[in-house]
């Protein structure tokens, strides 16, 4: 490791090598993996610096736990406090490593009580004792300072310990060297990567981790939150019955009763994901529609737009949507409505057009349509505003993230949870709605590189969302998987494994599949992909391939019932990229890499606004260039140049992984 971060670790090791009595050092570890690497370096380098007879005692309370529940005071007392304050005689001069690097948000109170107890017993440690290194995440440092002010005041130094990617990729092993010995309540040996995948093993794992860090989980598996304001009426169609037409505001006196019934049937078919049947019914209805039935025709065209978009014909969907817009004479962007149509019909047309434009990758056009829709909501009744505006606001923030507007999202997020006295209509009173919002914030923090904050928001979401609405029954499952993904990126594979291995929630009600038909497939596909990543990181490429194959099937199942095209295609591309990266060299895999690069750029689209798809296009072109280079093909450089060109708009937008991906693409030239 080079640079300032590597220097911090080296300074700590030198301080320990020179010390011969009690000192307290604070190591702010960027991740659990960084803590593991620090221990490995201590074992390797202290003997070389003249301290070959030292014992290392690692006091880490998380290893071996069969539950992911918060730490208890008893566990911390038994596994950390008592061994620290009353070690056996032969270990009184040892270097004790108090390892809190795997602490989660829910463990904060227990660690605070531990620090407070340590503060009360501070005089037990003295000149006859060896050194103590407290390894903790940055979020616990102020807790340590506040709960144990006297212990805090005697620290001899503070060090920021960053992660060393090269050590992880090379397959790090902690083992005794020279006469130095390691005595651990926790982790004596770290997993090594002995995978037989093509090329450099460490590079493959690092590339996979970078790809996951660069695409937010909700951009892959949370598209239902994006499209929710555009298809909300359809999701309610199962039980709405005769009220649906009234809710949409259809008031044409010329519209026949039979035509209205057919429209309700089409709505029910869309709600049940019978897209082809709905399309056939709507086409027939439009062929028979009276020329004077403006509102019925506009609603039917809007439903038809959604039906064909769900069948991956987004360009055709946009054509139907534009016809509906012309009928109601709506100007996207808030210019208003000049035709005498009801607000419900106008909202229906705007929603369908926004969905079609988003599916096409025209994200700015979708935003303009959404602004017009939001203006209509503002003008509606107070109850409607309170129910609908939070849904629209969450969708807009996720779409801003897709476009790379990270700073703008961070500025707007506080209003979702704490809108203030002047914006009471922006916030639903539902606790579950706040939990969903916390999931959006966790996504932002993850993309911004603030992994501890992301974990805290996910944990708050799971606590706050104890009673989830039926239409969001899969979100707690997705939240747990998202936490596991963050833990893998942080280097806490042990907790990630526990989260991924948790039993599923109790069986859902019999009509769950009708209430949220996409959610189960989204959640299980996300689980399979994340499990595959964990297998890669822990050196099991065969297991990773099995998980990615399972994810592939789940994404295909999701596609058969999805109202959301864009995030599904992203998820599909990610899975195929990961599968391809594990394949050995050969003409077949070279052709697969080429096809993936073409598919990724096709998804990016003509406007190239979708930065999540841009990340996938960069990764796909880099994989294609690598395969070409290994095959000795002359066009490898031009493909690498294409990857670098695609990556340049990602720089300087507040996403560390995007900056890193840009540097990696430019280094490949």
XYZ file of C-alpha atoms in Angstrom:
669
model
C 0.000 0.000 0.000
C 1.306 3.414 -0.909
C 0.427 7.009 -0.146
C -0.828 8.643 3.035
C -3.030 5.734 4.044
C -0.169 3.224 3.822
C 2.007 5.653 5.752
C -0.494 5.765 8.609
C -0.378 2.010 8.993
C 3.412 1.968 8.834
C 3.613 4.694 11.505
C 1.463 2.622 13.853
C 3.585 -0.487 13.272
C 6.791 1.466 13.944
C 5.313 2.916 17.136
C 4.479 -0.577 18.369
C 7.911 -1.877 17.394
C 9.637 0.839 19.438
C 7.310 0.622 22.456
C 8.263 -1.564 25.422
C 5.502 -0.682 27.885
C 1.839 0.228 28.053
C 0.586 2.615 25.373
C -2.896 3.058 23.962
C -3.279 3.574 20.223
C -6.452 4.299 18.263
C -6.798 2.818 14.749
C -9.776 4.153 12.773
C -10.324 1.290 10.342
C -12.069 2.010 7.057
C -13.503 -1.532 6.984
C -13.234 -4.879 8.756
C -10.982 -5.980 5.920
C -8.659 -3.079 6.724
C -8.506 -4.340 10.320
C -7.676 -7.861 9.113
C -4.913 -6.473 6.927
C -3.499 -4.432 9.816
C -3.249 -7.589 11.933
C -1.520 -9.407 9.078
C 1.004 -6.583 8.707
C 1.683 -6.551 12.444
C 2.456 -10.253 12.322
C 4.677 -9.851 9.277
C 6.547 -6.648 10.098
C 7.029 -6.468 13.866
C 9.634 -9.282 13.834
C 11.508 -7.505 11.042
C 11.562 -4.323 13.153
C 13.190 -6.047 16.111
C 10.160 -7.163 18.130
C 10.114 -10.873 17.446
C 9.021 -12.185 20.840
C 5.714 -10.389 21.124
C 2.275 -11.965 21.508
C -0.741 -10.483 19.709
C -4.102 -10.995 21.404
C -7.048 -10.049 19.222
C -10.239 -9.427 21.192
C -12.999 -9.543 18.583
C -16.504 -10.409 19.840
C -18.177 -11.129 16.503
C -16.404 -14.275 15.342
C -18.363 -17.461 15.810
C -21.670 -15.796 16.660
C -24.597 -17.780 15.261
C -26.955 -14.798 15.475
C -26.873 -11.372 13.869
C -28.698 -9.773 16.805
C -27.038 -6.784 18.484
C -24.109 -7.518 20.778
C -24.974 -7.969 24.425
C -23.148 -6.515 27.401
C -22.320 -10.067 28.497
C -20.630 -10.903 25.200
C -18.479 -7.786 25.342
C -17.591 -8.425 28.981
C -16.640 -12.073 28.415
C -14.835 -11.687 25.099
C -13.224 -8.253 25.415
C -13.343 -6.513 28.782
C -12.279 -9.384 31.088
C -9.483 -10.693 28.791
C -8.234 -7.119 28.452
C -8.287 -6.188 32.140
C -7.399 -9.587 33.623
C -5.259 -11.557 31.150
C -3.318 -14.658 32.181
C 0.164 -13.973 33.469
C 1.903 -15.083 30.270
C -0.047 -12.493 28.236
C 0.361 -9.467 30.478
C 2.988 -7.985 28.185
C 1.135 -8.829 24.973
C -0.236 -6.335 22.460
C -3.993 -6.498 22.924
C -6.101 -5.580 19.885
C -9.612 -4.469 20.863
C -11.377 -5.037 17.569
C -14.676 -3.180 17.074
C -14.215 -2.910 13.303
C -17.277 -5.091 12.641
C -19.556 -3.014 14.858
C -22.940 -2.158 13.370
C -25.228 0.718 14.163
C -27.327 -1.489 16.444
C -24.230 -2.336 18.512
C -23.450 1.299 19.344
C -25.156 1.308 22.742
C -23.405 -1.906 23.849
C -19.998 -0.574 22.824
C -20.730 2.704 24.635
C -21.438 0.778 27.850
C -18.252 -1.273 27.316
C -16.173 1.905 26.926
C -17.795 3.355 30.040
C -16.943 0.247 32.097
C -13.400 0.350 30.789
C -13.204 3.975 31.861
C -14.185 2.991 35.404
C -11.451 0.312 35.492
C -8.806 2.372 33.694
C -6.270 2.120 36.514
C -6.001 -1.657 36.090
C -3.885 -1.129 32.998
C -0.474 0.272 33.838
C 3.280 0.126 33.214
C 3.353 -3.661 33.709
C 1.031 -4.199 30.778
C 1.643 -4.287 27.080
C 0.205 -2.017 24.429
C -3.477 -1.761 23.509
C -4.677 -0.971 19.990
C -8.370 -0.076 19.675
C -9.551 -0.798 16.128
C -12.925 0.733 15.376
C -14.969 2.287 12.569
C -14.956 6.060 12.358
C -18.539 6.263 13.653
C -17.518 4.702 16.994
C -14.632 7.099 17.669
C -16.833 9.894 19.116
C -18.718 7.261 21.147
C -15.388 6.103 22.632
C -14.381 9.691 23.403
C -17.684 10.510 25.107
C -18.117 7.263 27.065
C -14.497 6.861 28.203
C -12.979 10.369 28.461
C -10.169 9.303 30.793
C -9.117 6.343 28.648
C -9.424 8.530 25.552
C -7.126 11.143 27.068
C -4.187 8.726 27.512
C -4.028 7.557 23.891
C -0.554 7.865 22.421
C -1.598 8.246 18.827
C -4.416 8.036 16.270
C -4.078 6.387 12.872
C -6.395 6.076 9.872
C -6.137 2.552 8.473
C -7.383 2.252 4.906
C -7.955 -0.936 2.982
C -5.194 -2.446 0.871
C -6.881 -3.906 -2.208
C -3.732 -5.617 -3.483
C -3.363 -7.673 -0.321
C -6.934 -8.902 -0.550
C -6.587 -9.821 -4.183
C -3.368 -11.711 -3.620
C -5.017 -13.988 -1.093
C -4.016 -12.713 2.317
C -3.120 -15.241 4.975
C -2.351 -14.449 8.587
C 0.147 -16.874 10.058
C 2.852 -16.816 12.685
C 6.246 -15.555 11.537
C 9.507 -15.913 13.425
C 8.874 -16.262 17.125
C 5.889 -13.915 17.087
C 2.637 -15.624 18.070
C -1.002 -14.792 17.576
C -3.586 -15.534 20.244
C -7.080 -14.594 19.066
C -10.562 -14.782 20.418
C -11.422 -14.068 16.834
C -9.700 -14.597 13.537
C -6.378 -16.402 13.204
C -6.533 -17.053 9.465
C -8.240 -15.032 6.776
C -9.728 -16.686 3.694
C -7.325 -16.932 0.798
C -8.362 -16.808 -2.837
C -7.328 -20.008 -4.538
C -9.806 -19.690 -7.387
C -8.945 -20.990 -10.828
C -10.553 -18.208 -12.834
C -8.946 -16.646 -15.900
C -6.289 -14.012 -15.463
C -5.397 -12.440 -12.148
C -7.697 -13.698 -9.383
C -7.342 -10.588 -7.273
C -8.088 -8.381 -10.248
C -11.316 -10.258 -10.913
C -12.499 -9.857 -7.333
C -11.512 -6.190 -7.237
C -13.305 -5.520 -10.516
C -16.450 -7.219 -9.216
C -16.360 -5.187 -5.996
C -15.797 -1.976 -7.957
C -18.743 -2.763 -10.217
C -21.038 -3.347 -7.238
C -19.862 -0.126 -5.585
C -20.511 1.851 -8.771
C -24.156 0.821 -9.330
C -26.600 1.507 -6.514
C -28.622 -1.537 -5.387
C -31.944 0.204 -6.013
C -30.891 1.004 -9.581
C -30.646 -2.759 -10.104
C -33.325 -4.232 -7.876
C -35.508 -1.287 -6.847
C -37.035 -0.083 -10.092
C -40.506 -0.706 -8.655
C -39.909 2.298 -6.373
C -39.036 4.374 -9.444
C -42.137 3.425 -11.447
C -44.530 3.381 -8.495
C -46.061 6.835 -9.128
C -46.614 5.929 -12.781
C -48.424 2.617 -12.255
C -50.069 3.111 -8.861
C -53.608 3.040 -10.258
C -52.902 -0.236 -12.023
C -51.547 -1.853 -8.875
C -54.820 -0.961 -7.179
C -56.947 -2.323 -10.032
C -57.478 -5.760 -8.476
C -59.821 -4.482 -5.817
C -60.850 -1.116 -7.222
C -63.672 -2.499 -9.372
C -66.129 0.071 -10.590
C -64.397 2.805 -8.596
C -61.336 2.814 -10.853
C -62.915 4.760 -13.697
C -64.249 7.277 -11.206
C -60.800 7.612 -9.607
C -59.286 8.315 -12.977
C -61.916 10.958 -13.576
C -63.330 9.462 -16.769
C -66.452 11.561 -17.399
C -67.247 11.234 -21.120
C -71.003 11.013 -21.324
C -70.611 9.566 -24.811
C -68.483 6.664 -23.638
C -70.518 3.488 -23.613
C -70.950 1.407 -20.507
C -69.485 -1.572 -22.367
C -66.340 0.396 -23.310
C -65.824 1.419 -19.693
C -66.184 -2.198 -18.596
C -63.578 -3.286 -21.131
C -61.226 -0.611 -19.878
C -61.650 -1.909 -16.340
C -60.917 -5.440 -17.568
C -57.737 -4.190 -19.239
C -56.679 -2.497 -16.007
C -57.204 -5.735 -14.108
C -55.158 -7.649 -16.694
C -52.276 -5.212 -16.300
C -52.476 -5.520 -12.515
C -52.276 -9.312 -12.911
C -49.379 -8.934 -15.402
C -51.320 -10.395 -18.337
C -49.693 -7.909 -20.679
C -50.394 -9.565 -24.022
C -54.072 -10.143 -23.190
C -54.405 -6.538 -22.052
C -52.806 -5.349 -25.278
C -55.241 -7.340 -27.426
C -58.244 -6.061 -25.492
C -57.082 -2.437 -25.657
C -56.323 -2.577 -29.381
C -59.845 -3.868 -30.001
C -61.322 -1.217 -27.735
C -59.495 1.563 -29.570
C -60.669 0.240 -32.929
C -64.283 0.480 -31.748
C -63.970 3.692 -29.715
C -66.272 6.578 -30.606
C -64.349 9.501 -32.076
C -65.899 11.773 -29.484
C -64.765 9.715 -26.509
C -61.594 11.736 -25.912
C -61.018 10.741 -22.320
C -61.694 7.030 -22.792
C -59.400 6.944 -25.828
C -56.632 8.767 -23.934
C -56.835 6.348 -21.002
C -56.922 3.319 -23.313
C -53.854 4.587 -25.204
C -52.074 5.153 -21.904
C -52.828 1.626 -20.727
C -51.710 0.281 -24.096
C -48.449 2.207 -23.740
C -47.802 0.501 -20.397
C -48.761 -2.945 -21.750
C -46.276 -2.808 -24.631
C -43.532 -1.174 -22.543
C -43.810 -4.116 -20.118
C -43.233 -6.397 -23.121
C -39.954 -4.575 -23.861
C -41.324 -2.514 -26.770
C -40.553 0.876 -25.287
C -40.358 2.765 -28.604
C -43.847 1.580 -29.535
C -45.054 2.512 -26.062
C -43.790 6.054 -26.602
C -45.818 6.336 -29.829
C -49.059 5.396 -28.039
C -48.178 7.753 -25.209
C -47.642 10.693 -27.542
C -51.044 10.070 -29.137
C -52.630 10.249 -25.691
C -50.752 13.480 -24.906
C -52.019 15.078 -28.093
C -55.599 14.170 -27.175
C -55.468 15.874 -23.772
C -53.221 18.673 -25.088
C -50.691 18.521 -22.260
C -47.399 20.377 -22.481
C -44.710 18.431 -20.529
C -42.808 20.498 -18.006
C -45.746 22.180 -16.336
C -47.197 24.361 -19.107
C -50.657 23.135 -18.223
C -53.695 21.693 -19.922
C -55.902 23.504 -22.411
C -58.340 20.717 -23.308
C -61.450 20.156 -21.196
C -60.395 16.842 -19.664
C -60.522 15.717 -16.070
C -57.381 15.861 -13.873
C -57.518 12.076 -13.384
C -57.269 11.423 -17.112
C -54.446 13.938 -17.455
C -52.543 12.208 -14.641
C -53.060 8.822 -16.309
C -51.622 10.099 -19.603
C -48.648 11.785 -17.932
C -47.802 8.679 -15.933
C -47.818 6.368 -18.929
C -45.650 8.738 -20.951
C -43.156 9.152 -18.105
C -42.837 5.357 -17.807
C -42.269 4.951 -21.551
C -39.633 7.696 -21.656
C -37.788 6.242 -18.657
C -37.798 2.798 -20.264
C -36.264 4.364 -23.371
C -33.539 6.043 -21.321
C -34.903 9.557 -21.920
C -34.631 10.407 -18.242
C -34.908 14.182 -18.611
C -38.119 13.828 -20.636
C -39.517 11.539 -17.933
C -38.582 14.172 -15.352
C -40.440 16.921 -17.246
C -43.563 14.783 -17.441
C -43.232 14.009 -13.749
C -42.973 17.702 -12.908
C -46.272 18.300 -14.678
C -47.774 15.368 -12.788
C -46.475 16.741 -9.470
C -47.967 20.154 -10.253
C -51.338 18.457 -10.696
C -50.931 16.661 -7.376
C -50.141 19.966 -5.662
C -53.430 21.321 -6.939
C -55.416 18.323 -5.694
C -56.911 17.733 -2.282
C -54.751 17.695 0.837
C -55.298 13.962 1.389
C -54.135 13.152 -2.143
C -51.051 15.294 -1.733
C -50.070 13.602 1.507
C -50.425 10.157 -0.041
C -48.887 10.752 -3.464
C -46.167 13.364 -3.119
C -43.784 11.226 -0.987
C -44.059 8.469 -3.602
C -43.280 10.927 -6.394
C -40.435 12.490 -4.385
C -38.722 9.140 -3.728
C -39.016 8.179 -7.377
C -37.527 11.506 -8.470
C -34.541 11.166 -6.136
C -33.768 7.704 -7.435
C -33.963 8.994 -10.999
C -31.660 11.883 -10.127
C -29.160 9.320 -8.829
C -29.480 7.448 -12.107
C -28.505 10.663 -13.905
C -25.511 11.239 -11.637
C -26.934 14.219 -9.718
C -25.612 13.020 -6.377
C -25.133 16.478 -4.864
C -28.688 17.504 -5.773
C -30.084 14.345 -4.191
C -28.134 14.936 -0.984
C -29.595 18.449 -0.778
C -33.166 17.185 -1.193
C -33.059 14.107 1.037
C -33.640 15.894 4.395
C -37.042 17.092 3.209
C -38.266 13.533 2.837
C -37.922 12.726 6.533
C -38.061 16.194 8.081
C -39.858 18.566 5.695
C -40.478 21.228 8.308
C -43.641 23.143 9.220
C -43.990 24.730 5.796
C -44.043 21.446 3.909
C -46.322 19.197 5.873
C -47.986 17.871 2.737
C -44.705 16.370 1.518
C -44.578 13.664 4.157
C -46.787 10.687 4.648
C -47.630 9.876 8.233
C -46.943 6.191 7.566
C -43.969 4.780 9.461
C -43.472 2.307 6.628
C -43.156 5.230 4.209
C -40.316 6.594 6.340
C -38.681 3.157 6.304
C -38.814 3.119 2.489
C -37.270 6.582 2.463
C -34.471 5.336 4.731
C -33.764 2.680 2.123
C -33.393 5.404 -0.501
C -31.025 7.324 1.781
C -29.013 4.136 2.411
C -28.681 3.773 -1.362
C -27.361 7.337 -1.633
C -24.854 6.778 1.180
C -23.647 3.542 -0.419
C -23.092 5.208 -3.780
C -21.330 8.111 -2.032
C -18.899 5.705 -0.361
C -20.279 6.294 3.155
C -20.631 2.629 4.044
C -21.144 2.971 7.804
C -23.917 5.506 7.197
C -25.517 3.173 4.665
C -25.563 0.341 7.212
C -27.134 2.634 9.836
C -29.917 3.719 7.479
C -30.687 0.135 6.473
C -30.893 -0.905 10.109
C -33.164 2.026 10.939
C -35.375 1.099 7.990
C -35.768 -2.460 9.253
C -36.617 -1.193 12.743
C -39.030 1.508 11.565
C -40.719 -0.651 8.953
C -42.018 -3.271 11.350
C -45.414 -3.224 9.629
C -44.928 -3.070 5.891
C -47.841 -2.567 3.503
C -48.693 -5.630 1.441
C -47.605 -3.985 -1.799
C -44.080 -3.612 -0.381
C -43.851 -7.013 1.290
C -40.447 -7.804 -0.258
C -38.669 -4.611 0.820
C -37.482 -5.887 4.242
C -35.881 -8.870 2.492
C -34.200 -6.574 -0.023
C -33.041 -4.331 2.823
C -31.287 -7.236 4.548
C -29.595 -8.277 1.317
C -28.512 -4.661 0.723
C -26.941 -4.651 4.202
C -25.093 -7.838 3.328
C -23.778 -6.213 0.146
C -22.512 -3.194 2.091
C -20.823 -5.528 4.581
C -19.056 -7.384 1.746
C -17.775 -4.080 0.380
C -16.680 -3.090 3.913
C -14.801 -6.385 4.227
C -17.142 -7.882 6.820
C -17.794 -11.163 5.017
C -18.743 -12.936 8.233
C -21.730 -10.707 8.954
C -22.681 -10.678 5.273
C -22.851 -14.472 5.372
C -25.141 -14.359 8.394
C -27.451 -11.823 6.770
C -27.649 -13.807 3.548
C -28.179 -17.041 5.425
C -31.092 -15.792 7.535
C -34.312 -17.757 7.136
C -36.796 -16.044 4.899
C -39.665 -14.141 6.442
C -42.778 -16.166 7.366
C -44.889 -17.257 4.404
C -46.667 -14.362 2.767
C -50.457 -14.213 2.529
C -52.029 -16.197 -0.267
C -52.567 -13.134 -2.409
C -49.015 -11.785 -1.968
C -48.077 -12.740 -5.519
C -50.995 -10.705 -6.797
C -50.262 -7.718 -4.589
C -46.557 -7.538 -5.439
C -45.765 -10.009 -8.205
C -42.382 -8.512 -9.056
C -41.052 -8.075 -5.546
C -40.334 -11.704 -4.736
C -38.282 -12.215 -7.880
C -36.424 -8.944 -7.319
C -35.561 -9.893 -3.735
C -34.430 -13.423 -4.580
C -32.426 -12.294 -7.619
C -30.692 -9.689 -5.436
C -29.975 -12.375 -2.832
C -28.481 -14.723 -5.435
C -26.266 -12.032 -6.989
C -24.975 -10.882 -3.593
C -24.343 -14.475 -2.513
C -22.351 -14.944 -5.712
C -20.240 -11.891 -4.917
C -19.576 -13.237 -1.419
C -18.466 -16.546 -2.931
C -16.068 -14.691 -5.246
C -14.570 -12.659 -2.410
C -14.078 -15.724 -0.208
C -12.410 -17.734 -2.952
C -15.192 -19.999 -4.234
C -15.588 -19.342 -7.986
C -17.612 -22.522 -8.482
C -20.105 -21.426 -5.869
C -20.174 -17.952 -7.390
C -21.025 -19.370 -10.821
C -23.849 -21.430 -9.322
C -25.309 -18.375 -7.587
C -25.040 -16.240 -10.726
C -26.782 -18.940 -12.757
C -29.602 -18.930 -10.219
C -29.812 -15.149 -10.397
C -30.026 -15.372 -14.167
C -33.156 -17.525 -13.938
C -34.749 -15.295 -11.323
C -34.236 -12.183 -13.438
C -35.869 -13.991 -16.350
C -38.857 -14.860 -14.130
C -39.033 -11.256 -12.995
C -39.117 -10.157 -16.648
C -42.318 -12.113 -17.250
C -44.236 -10.094 -14.653
C -42.379 -6.768 -14.572
C -43.808 -3.313 -15.162
C -40.237 -2.014 -15.040
C -37.946 -2.613 -17.993
C -34.845 -0.509 -17.341
C -33.680 -1.723 -13.922
C -34.364 -5.331 -14.958
C -32.093 -4.948 -17.975
C -29.406 -3.451 -15.747
C -29.662 -6.385 -13.346
C -29.532 -8.816 -16.256
C -26.393 -7.141 -17.633
C -24.701 -7.230 -14.241
C -25.373 -10.947 -13.836
C -24.093 -11.747 -17.329
C -20.955 -9.657 -16.773
C -20.184 -11.526 -13.570
C -20.827 -14.907 -15.168
C -18.590 -14.015 -18.116
C -15.766 -12.857 -15.849
C -15.576 -16.357 -14.345
C -15.419 -18.153 -17.687
C -12.103 -19.507 -19.039
C -10.625 -18.145 -22.243
C -12.050 -19.211 -25.594
C -13.906 -18.064 -28.674
C -17.294 -18.562 -27.056
C -16.581 -16.339 -24.081
C -14.949 -13.755 -26.342
C -18.157 -13.608 -28.383
C -20.189 -13.313 -25.155
C -18.048 -10.400 -23.976
C -18.520 -8.644 -27.318
C -22.305 -9.147 -27.213
C -22.491 -7.819 -23.655
C -20.645 -4.647 -24.652
C -23.131 -4.091 -27.485
C -26.132 -4.775 -25.233
C -24.831 -2.391 -22.568
C -24.426 0.441 -25.030
C -27.870 -0.260 -26.482
C -29.355 0.063 -22.986
C -27.441 3.303 -22.458
C -29.435 4.623 -25.416
C -29.334 7.655 -27.634
C -29.366 10.264 -24.861
C -26.794 8.441 -22.661
C -28.308 10.027 -19.534
C -28.445 6.836 -17.490
C -25.191 6.761 -15.511
C -25.977 3.359 -13.985
C -26.165 1.881 -17.480
C -23.039 3.863 -18.372
C -21.133 2.094 -15.578
C -22.249 -1.258 -16.960
C -21.218 -0.221 -20.474
C -17.748 0.754 -19.214
C -17.391 -2.564 -17.372
C -18.600 -4.555 -20.390
C -16.148 -2.833 -22.746
C -13.289 -3.352 -20.274
C -14.119 -7.067 -20.085
C -14.281 -7.254 -23.886
C -10.918 -5.455 -24.200
C -9.315 -7.856 -21.684
C -10.546 -10.890 -23.565
C -9.343 -9.462 -26.880
C -5.907 -8.682 -25.427
C -5.506 -12.230 -24.116
C -6.508 -13.569 -27.506
C -3.887 -11.332 -29.140
C -6.504 -9.439 -31.163
C -5.440 -6.132 -32.687
C -8.642 -4.273 -31.810
C -8.201 -4.670 -28.046
C -6.841 -1.129 -27.745
C -9.737 0.464 -29.602
C -12.231 -1.294 -27.306
C -10.245 -0.120 -24.264
C -10.374 3.417 -25.671
C -14.141 3.074 -26.006
C -14.366 2.094 -22.327
C -12.321 5.148 -21.328
C -14.483 7.442 -23.481
C -17.655 6.092 -21.914
C -16.179 6.525 -18.423
C -15.195 10.210 -18.718
C -18.646 11.694 -17.916
C -18.580 9.761 -14.619
C -15.710 11.767 -13.148
C -16.099 14.403 -10.451
C -19.760 13.717 -9.604
C -19.307 12.744 -5.963
C -19.211 8.963 -6.434
C -15.768 7.587 -5.461
C -16.326 4.316 -7.335
C -17.056 6.216 -10.553
C -13.801 8.144 -10.228
C -11.997 4.866 -9.588
C -13.657 3.235 -12.599
C -12.589 6.175 -14.773
C -8.974 5.833 -13.595
C -9.057 2.080 -14.195
C -10.399 2.561 -17.723
C -7.724 5.148 -18.531
C -4.944 2.931 -17.131
C -5.982 0.210 -19.568
C -5.103 2.356 -22.588
